[in-house]
PDB file of C-alpha atoms in Angstrom:
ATOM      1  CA  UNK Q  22      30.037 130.690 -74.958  1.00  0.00           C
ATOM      2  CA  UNK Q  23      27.201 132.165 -77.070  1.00  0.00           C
ATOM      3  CA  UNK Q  24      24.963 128.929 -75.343  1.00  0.00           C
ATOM      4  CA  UNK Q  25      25.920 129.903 -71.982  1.00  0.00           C
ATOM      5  CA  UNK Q  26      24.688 133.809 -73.066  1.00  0.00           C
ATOM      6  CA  UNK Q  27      21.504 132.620 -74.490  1.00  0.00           C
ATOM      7  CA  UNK Q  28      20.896 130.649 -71.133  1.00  0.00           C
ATOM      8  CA  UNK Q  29      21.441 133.838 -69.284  1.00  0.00           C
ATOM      9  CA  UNK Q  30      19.481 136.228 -70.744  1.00  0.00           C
ATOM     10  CA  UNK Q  31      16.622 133.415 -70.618  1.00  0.00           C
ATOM     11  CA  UNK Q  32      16.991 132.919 -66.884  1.00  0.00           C
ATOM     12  CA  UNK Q  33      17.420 136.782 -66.376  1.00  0.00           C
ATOM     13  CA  UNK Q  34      13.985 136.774 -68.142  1.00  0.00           C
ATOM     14  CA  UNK Q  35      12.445 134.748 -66.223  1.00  0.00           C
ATOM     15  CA  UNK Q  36      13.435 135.502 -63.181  1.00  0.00           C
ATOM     16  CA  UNK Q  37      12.439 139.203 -63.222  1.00  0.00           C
ATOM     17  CA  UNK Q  38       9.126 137.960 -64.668  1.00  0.00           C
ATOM     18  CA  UNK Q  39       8.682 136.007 -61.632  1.00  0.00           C
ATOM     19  CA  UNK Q  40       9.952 138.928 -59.363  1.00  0.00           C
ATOM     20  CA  UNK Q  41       7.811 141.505 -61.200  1.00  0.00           C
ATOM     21  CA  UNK Q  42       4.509 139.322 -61.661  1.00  0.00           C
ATOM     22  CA  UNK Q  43       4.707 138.397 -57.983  1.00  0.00           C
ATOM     23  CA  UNK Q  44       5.273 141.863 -56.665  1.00  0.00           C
ATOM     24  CA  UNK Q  45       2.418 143.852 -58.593  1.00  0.00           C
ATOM     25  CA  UNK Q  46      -0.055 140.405 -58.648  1.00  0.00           C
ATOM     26  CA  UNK Q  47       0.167 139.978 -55.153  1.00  0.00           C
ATOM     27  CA  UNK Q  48       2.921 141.870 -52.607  1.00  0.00           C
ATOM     28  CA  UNK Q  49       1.315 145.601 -54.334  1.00  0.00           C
ATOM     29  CA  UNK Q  50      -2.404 145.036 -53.192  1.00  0.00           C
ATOM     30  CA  UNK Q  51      -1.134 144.602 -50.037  1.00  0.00           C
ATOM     31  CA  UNK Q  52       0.830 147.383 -49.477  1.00  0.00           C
ATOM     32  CA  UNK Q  53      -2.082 149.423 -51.051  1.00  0.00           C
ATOM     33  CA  UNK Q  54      -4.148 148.087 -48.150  1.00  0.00           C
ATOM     34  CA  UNK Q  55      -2.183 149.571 -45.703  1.00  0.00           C
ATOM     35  CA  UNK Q  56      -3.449 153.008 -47.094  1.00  0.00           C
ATOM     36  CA  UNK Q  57      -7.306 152.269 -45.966  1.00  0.00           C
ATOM     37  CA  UNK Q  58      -8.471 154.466 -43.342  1.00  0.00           C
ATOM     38  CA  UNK Q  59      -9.446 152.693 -40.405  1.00  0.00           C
ATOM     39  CA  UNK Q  60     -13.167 152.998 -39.049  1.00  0.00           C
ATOM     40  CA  UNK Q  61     -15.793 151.107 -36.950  1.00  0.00           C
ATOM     41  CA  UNK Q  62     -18.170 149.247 -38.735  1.00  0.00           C
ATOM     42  CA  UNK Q  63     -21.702 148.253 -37.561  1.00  0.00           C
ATOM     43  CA  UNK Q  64     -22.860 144.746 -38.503  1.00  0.00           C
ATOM     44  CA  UNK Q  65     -26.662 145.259 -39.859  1.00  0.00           C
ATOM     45  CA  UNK Q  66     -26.866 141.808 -40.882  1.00  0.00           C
ATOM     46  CA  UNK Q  67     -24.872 138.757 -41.379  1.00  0.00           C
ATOM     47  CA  UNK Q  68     -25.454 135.081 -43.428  1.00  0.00           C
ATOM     48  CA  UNK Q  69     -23.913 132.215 -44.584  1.00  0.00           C
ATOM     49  CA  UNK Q  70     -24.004 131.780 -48.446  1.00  0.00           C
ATOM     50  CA  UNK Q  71     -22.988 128.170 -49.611  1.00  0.00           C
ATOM     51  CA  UNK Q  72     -21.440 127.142 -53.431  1.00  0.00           C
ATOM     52  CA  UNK Q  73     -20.258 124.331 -55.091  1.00  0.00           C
ATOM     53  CA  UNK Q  74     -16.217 124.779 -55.570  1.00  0.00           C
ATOM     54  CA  UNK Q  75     -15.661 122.396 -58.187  1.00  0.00           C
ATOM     55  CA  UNK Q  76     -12.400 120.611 -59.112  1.00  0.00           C
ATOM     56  CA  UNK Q  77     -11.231 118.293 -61.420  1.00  0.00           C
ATOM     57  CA  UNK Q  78      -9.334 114.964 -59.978  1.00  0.00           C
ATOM     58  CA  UNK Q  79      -7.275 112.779 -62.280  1.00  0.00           C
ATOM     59  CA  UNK Q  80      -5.533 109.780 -61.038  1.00  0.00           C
ATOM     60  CA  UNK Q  81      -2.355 110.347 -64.068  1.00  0.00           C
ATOM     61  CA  UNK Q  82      -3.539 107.120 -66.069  1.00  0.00           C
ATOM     62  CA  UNK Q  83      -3.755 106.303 -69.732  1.00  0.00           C
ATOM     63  CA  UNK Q  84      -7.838 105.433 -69.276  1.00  0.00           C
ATOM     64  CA  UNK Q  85      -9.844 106.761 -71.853  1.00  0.00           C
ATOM     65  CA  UNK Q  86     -12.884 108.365 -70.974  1.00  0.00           C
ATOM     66  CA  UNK Q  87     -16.188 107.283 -72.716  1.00  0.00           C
ATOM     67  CA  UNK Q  88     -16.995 108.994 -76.094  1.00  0.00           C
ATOM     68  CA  UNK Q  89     -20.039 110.045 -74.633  1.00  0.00           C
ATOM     69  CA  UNK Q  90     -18.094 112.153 -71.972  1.00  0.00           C
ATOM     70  CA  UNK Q  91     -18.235 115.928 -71.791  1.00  0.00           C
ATOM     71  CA  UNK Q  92     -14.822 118.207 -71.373  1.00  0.00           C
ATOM     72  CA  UNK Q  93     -13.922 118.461 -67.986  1.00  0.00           C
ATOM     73  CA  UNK Q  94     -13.962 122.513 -68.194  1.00  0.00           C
ATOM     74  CA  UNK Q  95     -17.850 122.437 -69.238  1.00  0.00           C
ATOM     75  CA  UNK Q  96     -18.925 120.507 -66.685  1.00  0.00           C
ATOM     76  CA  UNK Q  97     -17.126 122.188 -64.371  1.00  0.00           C
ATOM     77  CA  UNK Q  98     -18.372 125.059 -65.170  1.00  0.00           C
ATOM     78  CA  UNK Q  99     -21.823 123.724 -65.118  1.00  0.00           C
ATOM     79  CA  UNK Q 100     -22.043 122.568 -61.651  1.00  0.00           C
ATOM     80  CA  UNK Q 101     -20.407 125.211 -60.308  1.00  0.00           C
ATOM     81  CA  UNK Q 102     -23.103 127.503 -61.502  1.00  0.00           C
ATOM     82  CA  UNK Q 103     -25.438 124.968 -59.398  1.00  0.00           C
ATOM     83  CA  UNK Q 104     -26.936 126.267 -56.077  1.00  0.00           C
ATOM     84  CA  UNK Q 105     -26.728 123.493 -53.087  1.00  0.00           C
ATOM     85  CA  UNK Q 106     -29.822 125.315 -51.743  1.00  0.00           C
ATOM     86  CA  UNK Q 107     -31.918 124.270 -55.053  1.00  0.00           C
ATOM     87  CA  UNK Q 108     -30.217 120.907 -54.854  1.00  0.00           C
ATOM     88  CA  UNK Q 109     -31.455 120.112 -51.573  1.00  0.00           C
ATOM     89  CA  UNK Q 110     -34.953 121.004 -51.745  1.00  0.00           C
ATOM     90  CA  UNK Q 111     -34.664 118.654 -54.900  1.00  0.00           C
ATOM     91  CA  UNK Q 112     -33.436 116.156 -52.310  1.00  0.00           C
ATOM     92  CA  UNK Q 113     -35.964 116.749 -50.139  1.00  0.00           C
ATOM     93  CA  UNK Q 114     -38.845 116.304 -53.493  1.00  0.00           C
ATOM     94  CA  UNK Q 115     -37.234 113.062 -53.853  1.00  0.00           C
ATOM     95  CA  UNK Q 116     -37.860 114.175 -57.288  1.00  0.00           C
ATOM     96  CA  UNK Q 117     -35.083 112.050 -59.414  1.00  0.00           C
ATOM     97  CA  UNK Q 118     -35.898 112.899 -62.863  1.00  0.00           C
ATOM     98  CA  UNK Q 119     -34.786 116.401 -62.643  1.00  0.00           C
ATOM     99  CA  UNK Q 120     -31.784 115.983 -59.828  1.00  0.00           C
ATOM    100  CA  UNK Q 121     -29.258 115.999 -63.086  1.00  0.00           C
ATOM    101  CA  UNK Q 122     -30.305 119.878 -63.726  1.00  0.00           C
ATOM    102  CA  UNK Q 123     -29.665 121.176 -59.561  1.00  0.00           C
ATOM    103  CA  UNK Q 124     -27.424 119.024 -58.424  1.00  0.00           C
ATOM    104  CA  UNK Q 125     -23.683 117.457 -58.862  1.00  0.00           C
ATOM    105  CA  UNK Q 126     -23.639 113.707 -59.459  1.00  0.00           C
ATOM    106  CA  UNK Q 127     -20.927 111.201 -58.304  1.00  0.00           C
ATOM    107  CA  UNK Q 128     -20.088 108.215 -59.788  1.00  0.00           C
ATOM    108  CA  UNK Q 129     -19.712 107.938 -63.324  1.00  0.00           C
ATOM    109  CA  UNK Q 130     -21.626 110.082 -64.229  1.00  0.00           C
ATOM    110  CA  UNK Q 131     -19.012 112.902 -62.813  1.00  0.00           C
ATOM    111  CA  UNK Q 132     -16.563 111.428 -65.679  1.00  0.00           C
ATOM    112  CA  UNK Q 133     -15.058 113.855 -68.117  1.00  0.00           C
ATOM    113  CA  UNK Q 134     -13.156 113.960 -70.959  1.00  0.00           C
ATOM    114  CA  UNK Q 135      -9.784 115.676 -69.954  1.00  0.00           C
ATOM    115  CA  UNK Q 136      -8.139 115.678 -73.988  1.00  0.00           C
ATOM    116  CA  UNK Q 137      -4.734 114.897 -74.300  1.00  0.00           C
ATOM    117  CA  UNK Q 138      -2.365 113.359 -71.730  1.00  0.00           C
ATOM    118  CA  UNK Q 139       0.931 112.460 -71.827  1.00  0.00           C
ATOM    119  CA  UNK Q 140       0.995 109.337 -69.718  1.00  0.00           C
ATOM    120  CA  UNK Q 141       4.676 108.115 -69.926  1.00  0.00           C
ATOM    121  CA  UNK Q 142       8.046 109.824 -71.113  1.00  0.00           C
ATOM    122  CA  UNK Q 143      10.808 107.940 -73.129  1.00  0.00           C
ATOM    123  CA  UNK Q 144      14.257 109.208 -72.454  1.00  0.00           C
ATOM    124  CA  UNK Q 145      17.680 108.020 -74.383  1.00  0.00           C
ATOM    125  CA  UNK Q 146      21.094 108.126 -72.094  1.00  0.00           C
ATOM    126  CA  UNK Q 147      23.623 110.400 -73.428  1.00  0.00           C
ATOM    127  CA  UNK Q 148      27.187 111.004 -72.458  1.00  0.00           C
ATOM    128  CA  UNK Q 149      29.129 114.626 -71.852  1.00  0.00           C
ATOM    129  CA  UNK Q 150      33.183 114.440 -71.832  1.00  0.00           C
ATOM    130  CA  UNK Q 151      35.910 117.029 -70.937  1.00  0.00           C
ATOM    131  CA  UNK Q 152      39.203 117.230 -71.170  1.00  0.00           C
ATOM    132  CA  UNK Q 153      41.092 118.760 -68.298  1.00  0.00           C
ATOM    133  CA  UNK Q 154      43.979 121.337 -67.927  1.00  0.00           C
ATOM    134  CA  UNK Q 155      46.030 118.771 -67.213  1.00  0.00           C
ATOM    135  CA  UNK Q 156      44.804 116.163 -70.143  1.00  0.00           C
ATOM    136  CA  UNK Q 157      42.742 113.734 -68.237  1.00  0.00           C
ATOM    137  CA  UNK Q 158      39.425 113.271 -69.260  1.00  0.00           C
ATOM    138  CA  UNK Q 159      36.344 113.026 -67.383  1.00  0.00           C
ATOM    139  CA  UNK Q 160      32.395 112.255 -68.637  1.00  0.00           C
ATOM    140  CA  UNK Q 161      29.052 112.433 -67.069  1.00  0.00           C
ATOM    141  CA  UNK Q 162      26.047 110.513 -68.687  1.00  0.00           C
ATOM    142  CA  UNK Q 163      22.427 112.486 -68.565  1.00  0.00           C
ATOM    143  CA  UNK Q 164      18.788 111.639 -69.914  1.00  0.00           C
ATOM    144  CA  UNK Q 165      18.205 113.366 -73.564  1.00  0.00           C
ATOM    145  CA  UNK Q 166      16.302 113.426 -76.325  1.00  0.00           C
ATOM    146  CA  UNK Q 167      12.825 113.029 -74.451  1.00  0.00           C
ATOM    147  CA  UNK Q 168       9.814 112.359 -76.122  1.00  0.00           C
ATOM    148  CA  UNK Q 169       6.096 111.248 -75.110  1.00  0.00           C
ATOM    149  CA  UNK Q 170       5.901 107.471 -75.603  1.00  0.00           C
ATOM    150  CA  UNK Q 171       2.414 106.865 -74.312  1.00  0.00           C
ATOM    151  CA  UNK Q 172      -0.165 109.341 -74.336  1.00  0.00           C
ATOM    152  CA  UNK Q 173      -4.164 109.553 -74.577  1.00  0.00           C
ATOM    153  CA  UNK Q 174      -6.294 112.305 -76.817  1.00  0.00           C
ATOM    154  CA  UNK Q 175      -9.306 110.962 -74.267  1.00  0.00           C
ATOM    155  CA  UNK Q 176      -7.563 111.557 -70.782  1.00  0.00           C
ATOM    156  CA  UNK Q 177     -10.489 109.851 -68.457  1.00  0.00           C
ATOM    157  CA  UNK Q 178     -10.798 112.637 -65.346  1.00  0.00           C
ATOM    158  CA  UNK Q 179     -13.865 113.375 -62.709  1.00  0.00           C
ATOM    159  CA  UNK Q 180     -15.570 116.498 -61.290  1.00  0.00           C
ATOM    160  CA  UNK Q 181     -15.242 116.258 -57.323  1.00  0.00           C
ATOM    161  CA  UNK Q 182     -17.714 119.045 -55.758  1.00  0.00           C
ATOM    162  CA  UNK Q 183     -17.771 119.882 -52.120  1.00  0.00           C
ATOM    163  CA  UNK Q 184     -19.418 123.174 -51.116  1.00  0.00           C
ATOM    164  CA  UNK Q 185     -17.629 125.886 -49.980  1.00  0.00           C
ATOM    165  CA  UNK Q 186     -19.128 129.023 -47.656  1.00  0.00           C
ATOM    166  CA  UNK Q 187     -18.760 132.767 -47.598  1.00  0.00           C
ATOM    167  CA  UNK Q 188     -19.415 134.780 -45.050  1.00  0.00           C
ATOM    168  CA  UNK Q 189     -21.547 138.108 -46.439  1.00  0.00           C
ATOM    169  CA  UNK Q 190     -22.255 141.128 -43.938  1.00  0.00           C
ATOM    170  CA  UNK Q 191     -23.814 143.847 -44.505  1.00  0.00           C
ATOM    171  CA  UNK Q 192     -22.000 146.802 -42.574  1.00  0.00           C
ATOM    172  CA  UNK Q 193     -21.970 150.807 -41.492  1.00  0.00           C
ATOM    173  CA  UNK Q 194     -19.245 152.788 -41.130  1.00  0.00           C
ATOM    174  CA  UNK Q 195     -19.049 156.812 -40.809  1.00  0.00           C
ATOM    175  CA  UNK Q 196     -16.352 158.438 -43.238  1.00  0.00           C
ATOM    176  CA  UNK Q 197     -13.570 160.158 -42.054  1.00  0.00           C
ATOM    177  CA  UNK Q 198     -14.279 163.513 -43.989  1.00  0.00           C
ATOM    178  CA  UNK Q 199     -18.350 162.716 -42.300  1.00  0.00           C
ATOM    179  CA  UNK Q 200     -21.439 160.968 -43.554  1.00  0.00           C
ATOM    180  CA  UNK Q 201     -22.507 157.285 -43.175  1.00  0.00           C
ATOM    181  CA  UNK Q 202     -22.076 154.925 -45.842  1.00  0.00           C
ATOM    182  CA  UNK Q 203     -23.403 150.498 -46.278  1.00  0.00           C
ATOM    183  CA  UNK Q 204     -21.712 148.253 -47.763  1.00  0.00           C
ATOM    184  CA  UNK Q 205     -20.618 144.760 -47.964  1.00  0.00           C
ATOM    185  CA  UNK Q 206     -17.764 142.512 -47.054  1.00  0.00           C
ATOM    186  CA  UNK Q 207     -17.397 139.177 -48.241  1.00  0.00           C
ATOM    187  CA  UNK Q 208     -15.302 136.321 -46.117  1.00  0.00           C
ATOM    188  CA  UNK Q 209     -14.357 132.980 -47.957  1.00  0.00           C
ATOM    189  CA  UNK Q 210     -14.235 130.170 -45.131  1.00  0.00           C
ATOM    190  CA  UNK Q 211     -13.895 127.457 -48.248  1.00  0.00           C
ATOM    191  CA  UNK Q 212     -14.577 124.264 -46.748  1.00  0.00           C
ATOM    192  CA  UNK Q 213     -14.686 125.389 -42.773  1.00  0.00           C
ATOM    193  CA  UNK Q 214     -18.753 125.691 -42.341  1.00  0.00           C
ATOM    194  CA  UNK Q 215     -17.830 125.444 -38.502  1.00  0.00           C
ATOM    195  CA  UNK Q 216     -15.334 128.567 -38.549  1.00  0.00           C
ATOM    196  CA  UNK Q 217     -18.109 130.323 -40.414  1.00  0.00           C
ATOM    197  CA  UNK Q 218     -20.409 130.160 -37.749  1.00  0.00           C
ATOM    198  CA  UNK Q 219     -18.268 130.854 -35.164  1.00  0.00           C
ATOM    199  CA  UNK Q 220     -17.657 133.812 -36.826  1.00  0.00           C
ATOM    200  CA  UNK Q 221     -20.956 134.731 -36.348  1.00  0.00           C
ATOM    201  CA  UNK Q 222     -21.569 133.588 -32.918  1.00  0.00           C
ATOM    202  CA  UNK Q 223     -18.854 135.825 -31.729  1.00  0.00           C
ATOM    203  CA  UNK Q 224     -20.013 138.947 -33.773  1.00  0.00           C
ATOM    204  CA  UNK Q 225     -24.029 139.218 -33.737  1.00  0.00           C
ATOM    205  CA  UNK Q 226     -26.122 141.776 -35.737  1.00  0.00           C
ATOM    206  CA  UNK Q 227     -25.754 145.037 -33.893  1.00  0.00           C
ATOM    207  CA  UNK Q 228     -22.242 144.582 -32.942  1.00  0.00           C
ATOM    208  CA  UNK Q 229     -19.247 146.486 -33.792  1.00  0.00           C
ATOM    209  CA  UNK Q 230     -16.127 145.735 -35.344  1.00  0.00           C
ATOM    210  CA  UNK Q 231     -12.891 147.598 -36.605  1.00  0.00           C
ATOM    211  CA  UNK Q 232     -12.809 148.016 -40.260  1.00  0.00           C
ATOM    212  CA  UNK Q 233     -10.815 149.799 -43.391  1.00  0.00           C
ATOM    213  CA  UNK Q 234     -12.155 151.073 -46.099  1.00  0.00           C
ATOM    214  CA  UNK Q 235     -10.338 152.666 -49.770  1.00  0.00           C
ATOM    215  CA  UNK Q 236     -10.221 156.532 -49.572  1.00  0.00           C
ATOM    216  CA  UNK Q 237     -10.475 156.015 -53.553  1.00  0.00           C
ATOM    217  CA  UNK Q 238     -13.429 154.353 -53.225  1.00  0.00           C
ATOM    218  CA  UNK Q 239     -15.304 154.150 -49.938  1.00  0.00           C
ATOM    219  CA  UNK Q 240     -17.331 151.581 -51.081  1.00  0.00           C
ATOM    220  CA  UNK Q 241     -14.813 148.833 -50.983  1.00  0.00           C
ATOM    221  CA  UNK Q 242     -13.950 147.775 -47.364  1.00  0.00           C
ATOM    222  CA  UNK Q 243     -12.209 144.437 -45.147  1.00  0.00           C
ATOM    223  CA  UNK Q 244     -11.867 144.140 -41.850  1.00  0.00           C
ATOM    224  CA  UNK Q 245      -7.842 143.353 -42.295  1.00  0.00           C
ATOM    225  CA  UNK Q 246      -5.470 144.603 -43.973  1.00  0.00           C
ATOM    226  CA  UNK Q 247      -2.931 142.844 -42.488  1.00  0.00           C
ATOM    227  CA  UNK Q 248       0.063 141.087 -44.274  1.00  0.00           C
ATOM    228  CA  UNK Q 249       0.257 137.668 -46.027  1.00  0.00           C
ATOM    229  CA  UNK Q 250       3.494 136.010 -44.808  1.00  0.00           C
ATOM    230  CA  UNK Q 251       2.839 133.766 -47.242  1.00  0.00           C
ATOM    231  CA  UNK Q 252       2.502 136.171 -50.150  1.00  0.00           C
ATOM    232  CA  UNK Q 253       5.820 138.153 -49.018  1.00  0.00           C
ATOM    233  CA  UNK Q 254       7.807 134.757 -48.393  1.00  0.00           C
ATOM    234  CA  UNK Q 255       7.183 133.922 -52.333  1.00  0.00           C
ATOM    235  CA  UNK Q 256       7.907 137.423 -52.958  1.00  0.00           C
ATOM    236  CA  UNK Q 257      11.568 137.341 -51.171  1.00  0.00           C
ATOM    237  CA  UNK Q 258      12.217 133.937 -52.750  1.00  0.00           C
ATOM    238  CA  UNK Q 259      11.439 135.206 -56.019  1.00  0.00           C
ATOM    239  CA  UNK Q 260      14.199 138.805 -55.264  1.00  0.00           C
ATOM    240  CA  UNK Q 261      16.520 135.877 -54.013  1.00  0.00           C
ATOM    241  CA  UNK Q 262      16.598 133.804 -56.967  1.00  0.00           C
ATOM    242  CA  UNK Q 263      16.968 137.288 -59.580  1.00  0.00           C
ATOM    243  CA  UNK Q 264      19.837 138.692 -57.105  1.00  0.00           C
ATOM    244  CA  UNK Q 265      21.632 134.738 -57.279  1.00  0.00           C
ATOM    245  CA  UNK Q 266      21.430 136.031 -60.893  1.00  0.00           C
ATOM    246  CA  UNK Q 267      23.019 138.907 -60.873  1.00  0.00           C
ATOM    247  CA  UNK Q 268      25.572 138.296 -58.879  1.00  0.00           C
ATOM    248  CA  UNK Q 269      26.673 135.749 -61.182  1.00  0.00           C
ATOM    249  CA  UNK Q 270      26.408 138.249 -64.432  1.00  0.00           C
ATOM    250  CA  UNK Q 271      28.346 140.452 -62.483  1.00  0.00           C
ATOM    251  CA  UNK Q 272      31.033 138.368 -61.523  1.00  0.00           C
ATOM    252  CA  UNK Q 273      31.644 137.028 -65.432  1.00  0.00           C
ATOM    253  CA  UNK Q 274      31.628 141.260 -65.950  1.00  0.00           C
ATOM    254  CA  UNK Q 275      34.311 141.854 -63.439  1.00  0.00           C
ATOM    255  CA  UNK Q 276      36.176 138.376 -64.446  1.00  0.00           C
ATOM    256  CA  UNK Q 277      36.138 140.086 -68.009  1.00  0.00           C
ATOM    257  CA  UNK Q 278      37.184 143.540 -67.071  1.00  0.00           C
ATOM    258  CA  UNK Q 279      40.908 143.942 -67.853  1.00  0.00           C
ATOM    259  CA  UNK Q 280      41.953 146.394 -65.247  1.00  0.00           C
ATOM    260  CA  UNK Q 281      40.416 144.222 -62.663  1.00  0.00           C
ATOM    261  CA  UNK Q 282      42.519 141.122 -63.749  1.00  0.00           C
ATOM    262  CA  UNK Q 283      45.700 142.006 -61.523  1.00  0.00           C
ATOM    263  CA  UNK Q 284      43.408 142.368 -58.510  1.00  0.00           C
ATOM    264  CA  UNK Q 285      41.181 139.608 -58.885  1.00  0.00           C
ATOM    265  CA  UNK Q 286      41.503 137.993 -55.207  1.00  0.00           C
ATOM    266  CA  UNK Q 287      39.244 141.529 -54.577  1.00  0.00           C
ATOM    267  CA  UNK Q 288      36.408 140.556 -57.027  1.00  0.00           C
ATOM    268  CA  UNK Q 289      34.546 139.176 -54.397  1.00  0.00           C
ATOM    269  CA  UNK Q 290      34.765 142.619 -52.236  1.00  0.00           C
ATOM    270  CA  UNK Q 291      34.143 144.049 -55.334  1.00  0.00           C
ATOM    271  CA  UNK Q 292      30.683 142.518 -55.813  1.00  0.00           C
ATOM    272  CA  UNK Q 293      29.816 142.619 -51.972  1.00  0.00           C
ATOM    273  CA  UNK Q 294      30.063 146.141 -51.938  1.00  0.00           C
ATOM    274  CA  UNK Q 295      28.114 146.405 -55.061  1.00  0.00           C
ATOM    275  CA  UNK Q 296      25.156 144.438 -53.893  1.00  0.00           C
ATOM    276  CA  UNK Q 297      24.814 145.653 -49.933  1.00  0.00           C
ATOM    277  CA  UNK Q 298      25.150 149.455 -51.566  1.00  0.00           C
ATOM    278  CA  UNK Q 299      21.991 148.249 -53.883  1.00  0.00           C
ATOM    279  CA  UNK Q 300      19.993 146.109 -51.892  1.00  0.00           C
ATOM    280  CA  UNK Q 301      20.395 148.356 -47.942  1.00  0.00           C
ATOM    281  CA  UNK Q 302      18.738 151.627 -50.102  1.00  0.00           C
ATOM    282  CA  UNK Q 303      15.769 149.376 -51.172  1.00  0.00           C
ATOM    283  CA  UNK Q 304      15.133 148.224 -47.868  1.00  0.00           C
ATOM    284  CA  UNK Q 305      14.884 151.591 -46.546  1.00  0.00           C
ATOM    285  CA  UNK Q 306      12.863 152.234 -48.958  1.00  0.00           C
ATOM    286  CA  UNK Q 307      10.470 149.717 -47.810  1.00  0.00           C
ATOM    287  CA  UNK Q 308      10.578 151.307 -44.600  1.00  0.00           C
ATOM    288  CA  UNK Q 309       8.937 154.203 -46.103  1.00  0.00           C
ATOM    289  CA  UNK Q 310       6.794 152.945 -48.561  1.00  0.00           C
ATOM    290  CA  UNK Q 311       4.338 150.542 -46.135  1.00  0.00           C
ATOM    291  CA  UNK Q 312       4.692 152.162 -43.170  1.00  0.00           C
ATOM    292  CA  UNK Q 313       2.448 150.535 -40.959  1.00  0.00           C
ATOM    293  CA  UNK Q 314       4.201 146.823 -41.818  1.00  0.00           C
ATOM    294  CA  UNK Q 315       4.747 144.081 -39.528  1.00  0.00           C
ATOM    295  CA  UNK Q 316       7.547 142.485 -38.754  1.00  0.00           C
ATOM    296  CA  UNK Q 317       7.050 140.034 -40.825  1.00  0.00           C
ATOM    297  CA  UNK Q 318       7.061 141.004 -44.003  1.00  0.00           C
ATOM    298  CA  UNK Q 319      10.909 143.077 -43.054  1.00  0.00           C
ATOM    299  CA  UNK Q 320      12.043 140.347 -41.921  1.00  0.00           C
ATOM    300  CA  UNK Q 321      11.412 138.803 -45.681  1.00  0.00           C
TER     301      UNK Q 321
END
């Protein structure tokens, strides 16, 4: 009994952490979004800035990496700090002493040093019995007592490094209160060079666009503020798993209660009403607090 506590209070934990952590890390910002004003910004000028996005690639194997290698995280880091526009005038030198300092390398030369792996588990077989109300027996066999039974302090890893774009404008926009402010707004196409510039082709320098910017600070503005599905789907799934949760703490509660005992085929009305009377408030509540939502995100 006191195992089957300890396991509950350690799920409870960690399901609100999940709740909580992806509510205010990502659902919040959103629905402080939908408090920028909207405006009309002017595009004054528009490019296409190119970076390496670095990323480490290992294939899961026990293959040590050479002891000349450097940690995956350095070089990384390193390359990421590289800028493709350097590396192709480089290129375009032909000069191959220096390429190592300005530009990513393939081969084996992009071989790092990932530090300890685990590369294959051990498991023993261990068997569970009970004994029934009615004295027959029944047993279940499960893995146990897992340990590491193959592992590497030299995990053998490479640094992969396609370039990624960004979209930077620079835009105008009046206030609402009056006055003109610039500023910038940044777009992350990763990999899609082509969506980039279609971007552009569709909205030149000179054009206009609609725009929000923060009342708090003017400065920072986006040309959506709409809803991630995405963001509020992991943010229901996360309230689903916590409310599985307490619904079962609730029902051991009312299973416990004495008074309840004679009316026990009721529980389950019981808890129903319990959880519709919490969770139909909080939904209004939604309704008030991001008023200009989609459907979307109430239907999550």
């Amino acid at each position: 009994m006191l195992n089957q506590k300890i396991v509950y209070i350690i799920s409870l934990v960690i399901a609100l952490s999940l709740f909580f952590g992806l509510f205010f890390g990502l659902g919040y910002p959103e629905i402080k979004r939908a408090e920028y004003i909207s405006t009309t910004c002017t595009i004054k000028n528009e490019t296409i800035k190119s970076r390496y996005c670095c990323y480490k690639y290992c294939d899961f194997t026990c293959r040590d990496a050479p002891y000349s290698a450097p940690s995956c995280s350095s070089l990384e880091s390193r390359w990421n700090a590289f800028s493709p526009t350097q590396c192709a005038v480089v290129l375009m030198a032909n000069n191959s002493q220096n390429i190592d300092d300005y530009c990513p390398i393939d081969g084996p030369q992009a071989t790092c040093d990932n530090g300890y792996y685990c590369c294959n588990e051990c498991c023993s077989t261990c068997t569970s019995c009970s004994v029934g109300s009615n004295g027959s027996s029944s047993c279940t066999t499960y893995t146990c007592n897992c340990s590491c039974c193959s592992s590497t302090n030299h995990q053998s890893c490479q640094i992969k490094c396609p370039e990624c774009y960004t979209v930077e404008l620079i835009v105008q926009y009046p206030l609402w209160g009056g006055g003109i402010i610039t500023s910038n707004i940044y777009m992350d196409y990763d990999h899609d060079v082509t969506g980039a510039q279609k971007f552009l082709s569709v909205n030149p320098v000179e054009s206009k666009v609609r725009c929000y910017y923060n009342p708090e600070n003017p400065l920072q503005v986006l040309l959506s503020v709409d809803y991630s599905v995405k963001t509020w789907v992991l943010v229901g799934i996360s309230a689903f798993i916590l409310l599985v949760i307490f619904v079962i703490g609730t029902n051991n509660i009312f299973h416990k209660v004495s008074f309840l005992q004679s009316i026990s085929h009721r529980i389950f009305s019981l808890q129903s009403g319990l959880w519709i009377g919490t969770i139909f408030p909080l939904l209004f509540f939604l309704l008030l607090l991001i008023p200009n939502t989609n459907k979307y995100v109430l239907l999550v």
